[in-house]
Tab-separated table of C-alpha atoms in Angstrom:
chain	number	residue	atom	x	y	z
A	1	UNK	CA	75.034	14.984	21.845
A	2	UNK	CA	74.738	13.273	25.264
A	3	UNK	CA	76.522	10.170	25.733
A	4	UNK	CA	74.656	7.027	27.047
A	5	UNK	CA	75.378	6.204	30.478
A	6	UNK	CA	77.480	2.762	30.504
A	7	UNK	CA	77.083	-0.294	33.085
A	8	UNK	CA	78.983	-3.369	32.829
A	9	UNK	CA	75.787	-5.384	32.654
A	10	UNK	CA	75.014	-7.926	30.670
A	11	UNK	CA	71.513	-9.137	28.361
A	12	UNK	CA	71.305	-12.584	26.089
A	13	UNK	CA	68.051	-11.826	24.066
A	14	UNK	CA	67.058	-14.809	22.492
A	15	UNK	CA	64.839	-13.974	19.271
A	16	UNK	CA	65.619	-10.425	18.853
A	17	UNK	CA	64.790	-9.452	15.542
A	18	UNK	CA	62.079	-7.837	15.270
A	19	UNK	CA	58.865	-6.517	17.865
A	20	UNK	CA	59.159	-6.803	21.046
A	21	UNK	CA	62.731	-8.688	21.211
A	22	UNK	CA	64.393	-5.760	19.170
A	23	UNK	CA	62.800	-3.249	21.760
A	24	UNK	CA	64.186	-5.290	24.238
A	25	UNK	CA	67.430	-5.131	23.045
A	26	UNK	CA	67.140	-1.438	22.219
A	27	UNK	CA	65.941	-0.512	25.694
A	28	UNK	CA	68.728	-2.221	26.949
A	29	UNK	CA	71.198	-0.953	25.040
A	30	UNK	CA	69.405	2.645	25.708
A	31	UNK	CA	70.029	1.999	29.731
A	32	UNK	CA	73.690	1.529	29.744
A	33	UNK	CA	73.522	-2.388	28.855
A	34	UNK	CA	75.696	-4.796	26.819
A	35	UNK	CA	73.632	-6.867	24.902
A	36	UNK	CA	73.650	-10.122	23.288
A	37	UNK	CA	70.483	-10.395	20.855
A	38	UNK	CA	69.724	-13.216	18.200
A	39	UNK	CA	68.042	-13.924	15.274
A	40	UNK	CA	66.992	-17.075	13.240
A	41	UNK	CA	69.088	-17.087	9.874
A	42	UNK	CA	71.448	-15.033	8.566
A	43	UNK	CA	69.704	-12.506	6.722
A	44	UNK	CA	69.667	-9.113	7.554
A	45	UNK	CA	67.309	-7.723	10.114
A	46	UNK	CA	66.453	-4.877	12.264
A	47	UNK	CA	69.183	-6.156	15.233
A	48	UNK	CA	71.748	-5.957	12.568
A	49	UNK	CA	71.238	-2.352	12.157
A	50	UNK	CA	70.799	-1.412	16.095
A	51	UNK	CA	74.000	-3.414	16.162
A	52	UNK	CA	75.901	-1.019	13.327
A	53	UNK	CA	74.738	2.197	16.404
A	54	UNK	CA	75.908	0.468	19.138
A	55	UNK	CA	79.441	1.236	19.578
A	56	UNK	CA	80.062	-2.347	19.793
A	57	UNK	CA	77.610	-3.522	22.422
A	58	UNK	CA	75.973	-4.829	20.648
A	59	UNK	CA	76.690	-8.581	19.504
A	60	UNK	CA	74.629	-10.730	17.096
A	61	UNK	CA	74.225	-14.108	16.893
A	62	UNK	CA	72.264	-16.815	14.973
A	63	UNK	CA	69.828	-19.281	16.339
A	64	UNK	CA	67.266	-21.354	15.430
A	65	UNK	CA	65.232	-22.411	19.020
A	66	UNK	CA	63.563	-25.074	17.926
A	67	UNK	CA	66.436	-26.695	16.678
A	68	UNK	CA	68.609	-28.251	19.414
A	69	UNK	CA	71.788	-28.679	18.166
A	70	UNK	CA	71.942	-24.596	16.813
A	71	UNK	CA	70.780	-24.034	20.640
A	72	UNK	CA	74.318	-25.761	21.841
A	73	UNK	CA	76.159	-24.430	19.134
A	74	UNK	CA	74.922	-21.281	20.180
A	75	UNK	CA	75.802	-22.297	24.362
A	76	UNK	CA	79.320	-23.056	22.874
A	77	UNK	CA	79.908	-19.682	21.267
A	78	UNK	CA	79.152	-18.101	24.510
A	79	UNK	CA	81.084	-20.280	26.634
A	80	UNK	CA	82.994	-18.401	29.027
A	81	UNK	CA	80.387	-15.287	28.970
A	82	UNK	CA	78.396	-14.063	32.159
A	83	UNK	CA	75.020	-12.520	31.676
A	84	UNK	CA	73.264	-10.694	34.271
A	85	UNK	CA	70.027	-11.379	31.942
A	86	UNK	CA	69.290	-14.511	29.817
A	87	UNK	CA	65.384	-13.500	28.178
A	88	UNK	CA	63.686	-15.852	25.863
A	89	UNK	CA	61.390	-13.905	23.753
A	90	UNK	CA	59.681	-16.369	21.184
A	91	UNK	CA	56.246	-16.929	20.113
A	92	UNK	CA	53.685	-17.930	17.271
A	93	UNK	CA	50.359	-17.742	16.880
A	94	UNK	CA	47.526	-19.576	14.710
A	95	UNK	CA	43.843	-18.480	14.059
A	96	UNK	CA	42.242	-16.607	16.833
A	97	UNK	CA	38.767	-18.677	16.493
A	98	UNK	CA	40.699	-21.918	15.626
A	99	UNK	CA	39.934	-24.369	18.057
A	100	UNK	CA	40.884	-27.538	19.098
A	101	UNK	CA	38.230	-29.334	16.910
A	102	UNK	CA	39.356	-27.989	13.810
A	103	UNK	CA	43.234	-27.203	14.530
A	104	UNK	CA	45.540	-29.541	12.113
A	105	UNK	CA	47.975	-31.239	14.321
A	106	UNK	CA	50.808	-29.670	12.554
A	107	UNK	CA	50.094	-26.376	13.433
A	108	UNK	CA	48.965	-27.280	17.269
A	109	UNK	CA	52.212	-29.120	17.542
A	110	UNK	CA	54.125	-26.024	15.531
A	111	UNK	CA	52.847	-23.602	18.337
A	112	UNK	CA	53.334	-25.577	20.998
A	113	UNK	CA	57.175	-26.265	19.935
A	114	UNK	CA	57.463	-22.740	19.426
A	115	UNK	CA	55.579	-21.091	22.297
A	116	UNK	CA	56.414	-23.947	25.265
A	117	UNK	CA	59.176	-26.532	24.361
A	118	UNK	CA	61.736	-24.661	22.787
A	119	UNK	CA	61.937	-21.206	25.073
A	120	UNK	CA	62.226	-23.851	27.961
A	121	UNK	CA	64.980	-25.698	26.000
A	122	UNK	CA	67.055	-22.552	25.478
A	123	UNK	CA	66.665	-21.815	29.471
A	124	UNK	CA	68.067	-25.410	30.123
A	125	UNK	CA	70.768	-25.474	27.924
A	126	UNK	CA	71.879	-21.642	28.485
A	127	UNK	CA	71.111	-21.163	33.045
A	128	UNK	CA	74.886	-21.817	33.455
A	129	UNK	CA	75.810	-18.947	31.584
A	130	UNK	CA	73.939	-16.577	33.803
A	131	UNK	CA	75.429	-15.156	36.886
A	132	UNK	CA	74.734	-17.183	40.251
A	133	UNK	CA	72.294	-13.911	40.976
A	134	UNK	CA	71.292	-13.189	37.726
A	135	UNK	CA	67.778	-13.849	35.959
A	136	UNK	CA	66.534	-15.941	33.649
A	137	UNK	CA	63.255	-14.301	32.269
A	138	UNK	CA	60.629	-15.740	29.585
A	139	UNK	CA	58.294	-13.981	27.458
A	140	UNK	CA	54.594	-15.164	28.180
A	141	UNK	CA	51.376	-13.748	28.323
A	142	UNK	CA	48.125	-13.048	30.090
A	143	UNK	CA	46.786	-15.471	27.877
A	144	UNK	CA	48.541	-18.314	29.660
A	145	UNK	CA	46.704	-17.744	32.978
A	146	UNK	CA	44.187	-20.256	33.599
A	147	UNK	CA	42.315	-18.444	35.760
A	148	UNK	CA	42.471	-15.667	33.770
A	149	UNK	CA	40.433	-17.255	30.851
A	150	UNK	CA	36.593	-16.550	30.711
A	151	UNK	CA	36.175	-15.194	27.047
A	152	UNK	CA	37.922	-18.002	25.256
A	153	UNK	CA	39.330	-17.555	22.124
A	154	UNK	CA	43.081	-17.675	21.042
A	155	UNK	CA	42.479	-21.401	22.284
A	156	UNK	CA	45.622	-23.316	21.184
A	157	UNK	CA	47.999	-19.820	21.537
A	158	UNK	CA	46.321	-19.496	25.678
A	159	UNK	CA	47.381	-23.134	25.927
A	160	UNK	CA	50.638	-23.095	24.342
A	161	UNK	CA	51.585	-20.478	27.052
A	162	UNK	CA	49.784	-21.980	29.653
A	163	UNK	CA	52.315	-25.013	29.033
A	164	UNK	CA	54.838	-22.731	28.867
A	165	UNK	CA	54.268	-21.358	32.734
A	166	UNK	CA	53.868	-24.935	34.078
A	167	UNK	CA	57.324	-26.095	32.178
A	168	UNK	CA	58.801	-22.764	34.286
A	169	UNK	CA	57.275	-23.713	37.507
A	170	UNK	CA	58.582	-26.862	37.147
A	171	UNK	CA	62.181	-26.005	36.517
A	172	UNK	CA	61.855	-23.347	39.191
A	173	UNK	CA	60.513	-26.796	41.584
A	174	UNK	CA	63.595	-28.697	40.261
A	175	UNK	CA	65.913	-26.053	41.093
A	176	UNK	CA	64.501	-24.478	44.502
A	177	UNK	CA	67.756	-23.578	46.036
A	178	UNK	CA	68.789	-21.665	42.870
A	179	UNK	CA	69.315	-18.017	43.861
A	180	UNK	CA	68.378	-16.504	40.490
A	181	UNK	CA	65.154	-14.666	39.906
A	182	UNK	CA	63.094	-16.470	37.146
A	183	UNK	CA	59.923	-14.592	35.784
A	184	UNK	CA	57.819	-15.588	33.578
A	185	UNK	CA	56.274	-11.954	31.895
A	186	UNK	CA	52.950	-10.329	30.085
A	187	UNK	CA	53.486	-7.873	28.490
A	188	UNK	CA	49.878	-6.911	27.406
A	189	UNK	CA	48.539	-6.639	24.146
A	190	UNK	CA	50.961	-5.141	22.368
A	191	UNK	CA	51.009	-3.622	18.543
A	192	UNK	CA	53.466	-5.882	16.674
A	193	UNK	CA	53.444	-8.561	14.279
A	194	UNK	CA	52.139	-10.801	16.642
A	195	UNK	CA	49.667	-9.059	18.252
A	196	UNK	CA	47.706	-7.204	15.272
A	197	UNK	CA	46.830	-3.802	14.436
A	198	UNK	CA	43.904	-3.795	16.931
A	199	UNK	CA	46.274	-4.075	20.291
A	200	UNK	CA	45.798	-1.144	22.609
A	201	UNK	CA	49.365	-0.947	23.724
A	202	UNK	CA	52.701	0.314	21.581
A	203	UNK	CA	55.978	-0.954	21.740
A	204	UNK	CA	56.586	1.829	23.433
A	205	UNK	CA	54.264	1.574	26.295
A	206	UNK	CA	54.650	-1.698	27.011
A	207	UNK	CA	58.774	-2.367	26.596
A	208	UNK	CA	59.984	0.211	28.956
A	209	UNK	CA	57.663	-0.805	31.700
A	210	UNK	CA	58.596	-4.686	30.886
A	211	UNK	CA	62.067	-3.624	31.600
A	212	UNK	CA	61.581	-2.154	34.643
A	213	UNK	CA	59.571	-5.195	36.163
A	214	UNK	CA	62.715	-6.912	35.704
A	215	UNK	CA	64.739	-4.624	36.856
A	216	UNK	CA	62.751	-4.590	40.160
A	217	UNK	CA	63.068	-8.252	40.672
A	218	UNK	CA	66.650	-8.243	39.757
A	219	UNK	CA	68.029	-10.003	43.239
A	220	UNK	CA	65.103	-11.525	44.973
A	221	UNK	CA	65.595	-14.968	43.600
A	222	UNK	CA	62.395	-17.280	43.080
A	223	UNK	CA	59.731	-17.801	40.457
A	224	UNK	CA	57.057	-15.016	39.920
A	225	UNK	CA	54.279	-14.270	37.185
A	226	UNK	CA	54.006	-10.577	36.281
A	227	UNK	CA	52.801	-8.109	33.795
A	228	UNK	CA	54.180	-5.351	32.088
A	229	UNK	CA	53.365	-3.067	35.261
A	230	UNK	CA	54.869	-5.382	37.834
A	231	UNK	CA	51.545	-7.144	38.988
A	232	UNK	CA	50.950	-10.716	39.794
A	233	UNK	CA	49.414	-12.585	37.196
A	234	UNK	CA	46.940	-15.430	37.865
A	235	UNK	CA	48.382	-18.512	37.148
């Protein structure tokens, strides 16, 4: 049996679980990586047993993101660690025809928390653990582009990521001198939990490709918007 080629990079994967955060962890892992991954709770979950064929990179952790004080809990556990990679992967989705006329507000304000807030809270409270060249990367989605939007439909999930992109460009303004790369990525529409039985893309196809978009900004510093293939999205 081959061995896996080792690096002494780093990955925090923040909501790593399941779909497209386990991948992410797993395709790290797969390239050489030690990774960080977490999960909400304490049951058991799919990380848990990528962990138990890791050879020890693997470390789990606990987190709730949309709960502050488990987010500095968690920064205090990790005190001391480096990452090359800090990734938020979170999101939530309601009723694809749901609009904003007949949305309740506790489900607008559920996604919202979920999909824009809390990711951005976890990048706040977690930069300084990330090497002065590292990146800081966040799960969004074509669905956040603005421009981008002439079909409608997912209405309150397109805006929830559309917030989430303007809450990155604005910590990316606040922080211009900041060498580390920040990227805000789509990865298409992609088979999972989230995305529904009728997405064109697998895991597969889309996870390895997401991985190498951010491995090819790795370095370059500044604030971009980019698909699973490495193109510009329209903000």
């Amino acid at each position: 049996m081959t061995s896996t080629p080792t690096t002494d990079r780093s990955a925090l994967i923040i909501g790593a679980s399941r779909g497209l955060g386990l991948a992410l962890a797993a395709e790290y892992l797969a390239r050489g990586w030690r990774v960080t991954g977490t999960v909400r709770g304490f049951g058991r979950t799919g990380l848990h047993d990528l962990a138990d064929s890791s050879d020890g990179r693997l470390r789990v952790e606990s987190v709730d993101i949309t709960v502050p004080e488990e987010v500095a809990a968690l920064h205090d556990r990790l005190a001391g660690t480096v990452f090359d990679l800090l990734f938020v992967n979170a999101g939530v989705t309601n009723g694809p025809e749901e609009t904003v006329a007949d949305v309740s507000t506790d489900t607008f304000t559920h996604v919202m928390v979920t999909n824009a807030l809390s990711p951005m809270r976890v990048v706040e409270a977690l930069r300084d653990l990330v090497a002065p060249r590292g990146t800081i990367g966040v799960m969004s989605s074509g669905q956040g582009s603005v421009a981008d939007n002439e079909r409608g439909g997912f209405e309150v999930y397109r805006a929830s990521k559309s917030a989430l992109n303007q809450l990155m460009r604005s910590f990316a303004a606040r922080r211009a001198d900041d060498p580390r790369t920040l990227l805000l990525i789509a990865p298409g529409w992609v088979r999972t939990g989230l995305g529904g039985p009728a997405a064109p893309l697998t895991v597969d196809q889309s996870i390895p490709r997401v991985v190498d978009t951010i491995e090819a900004q790795s370095g370059k510093g500044g604030l971009q918007y980019l698909d699973h293939q490495g193109r510009t999205v329209r903000w």
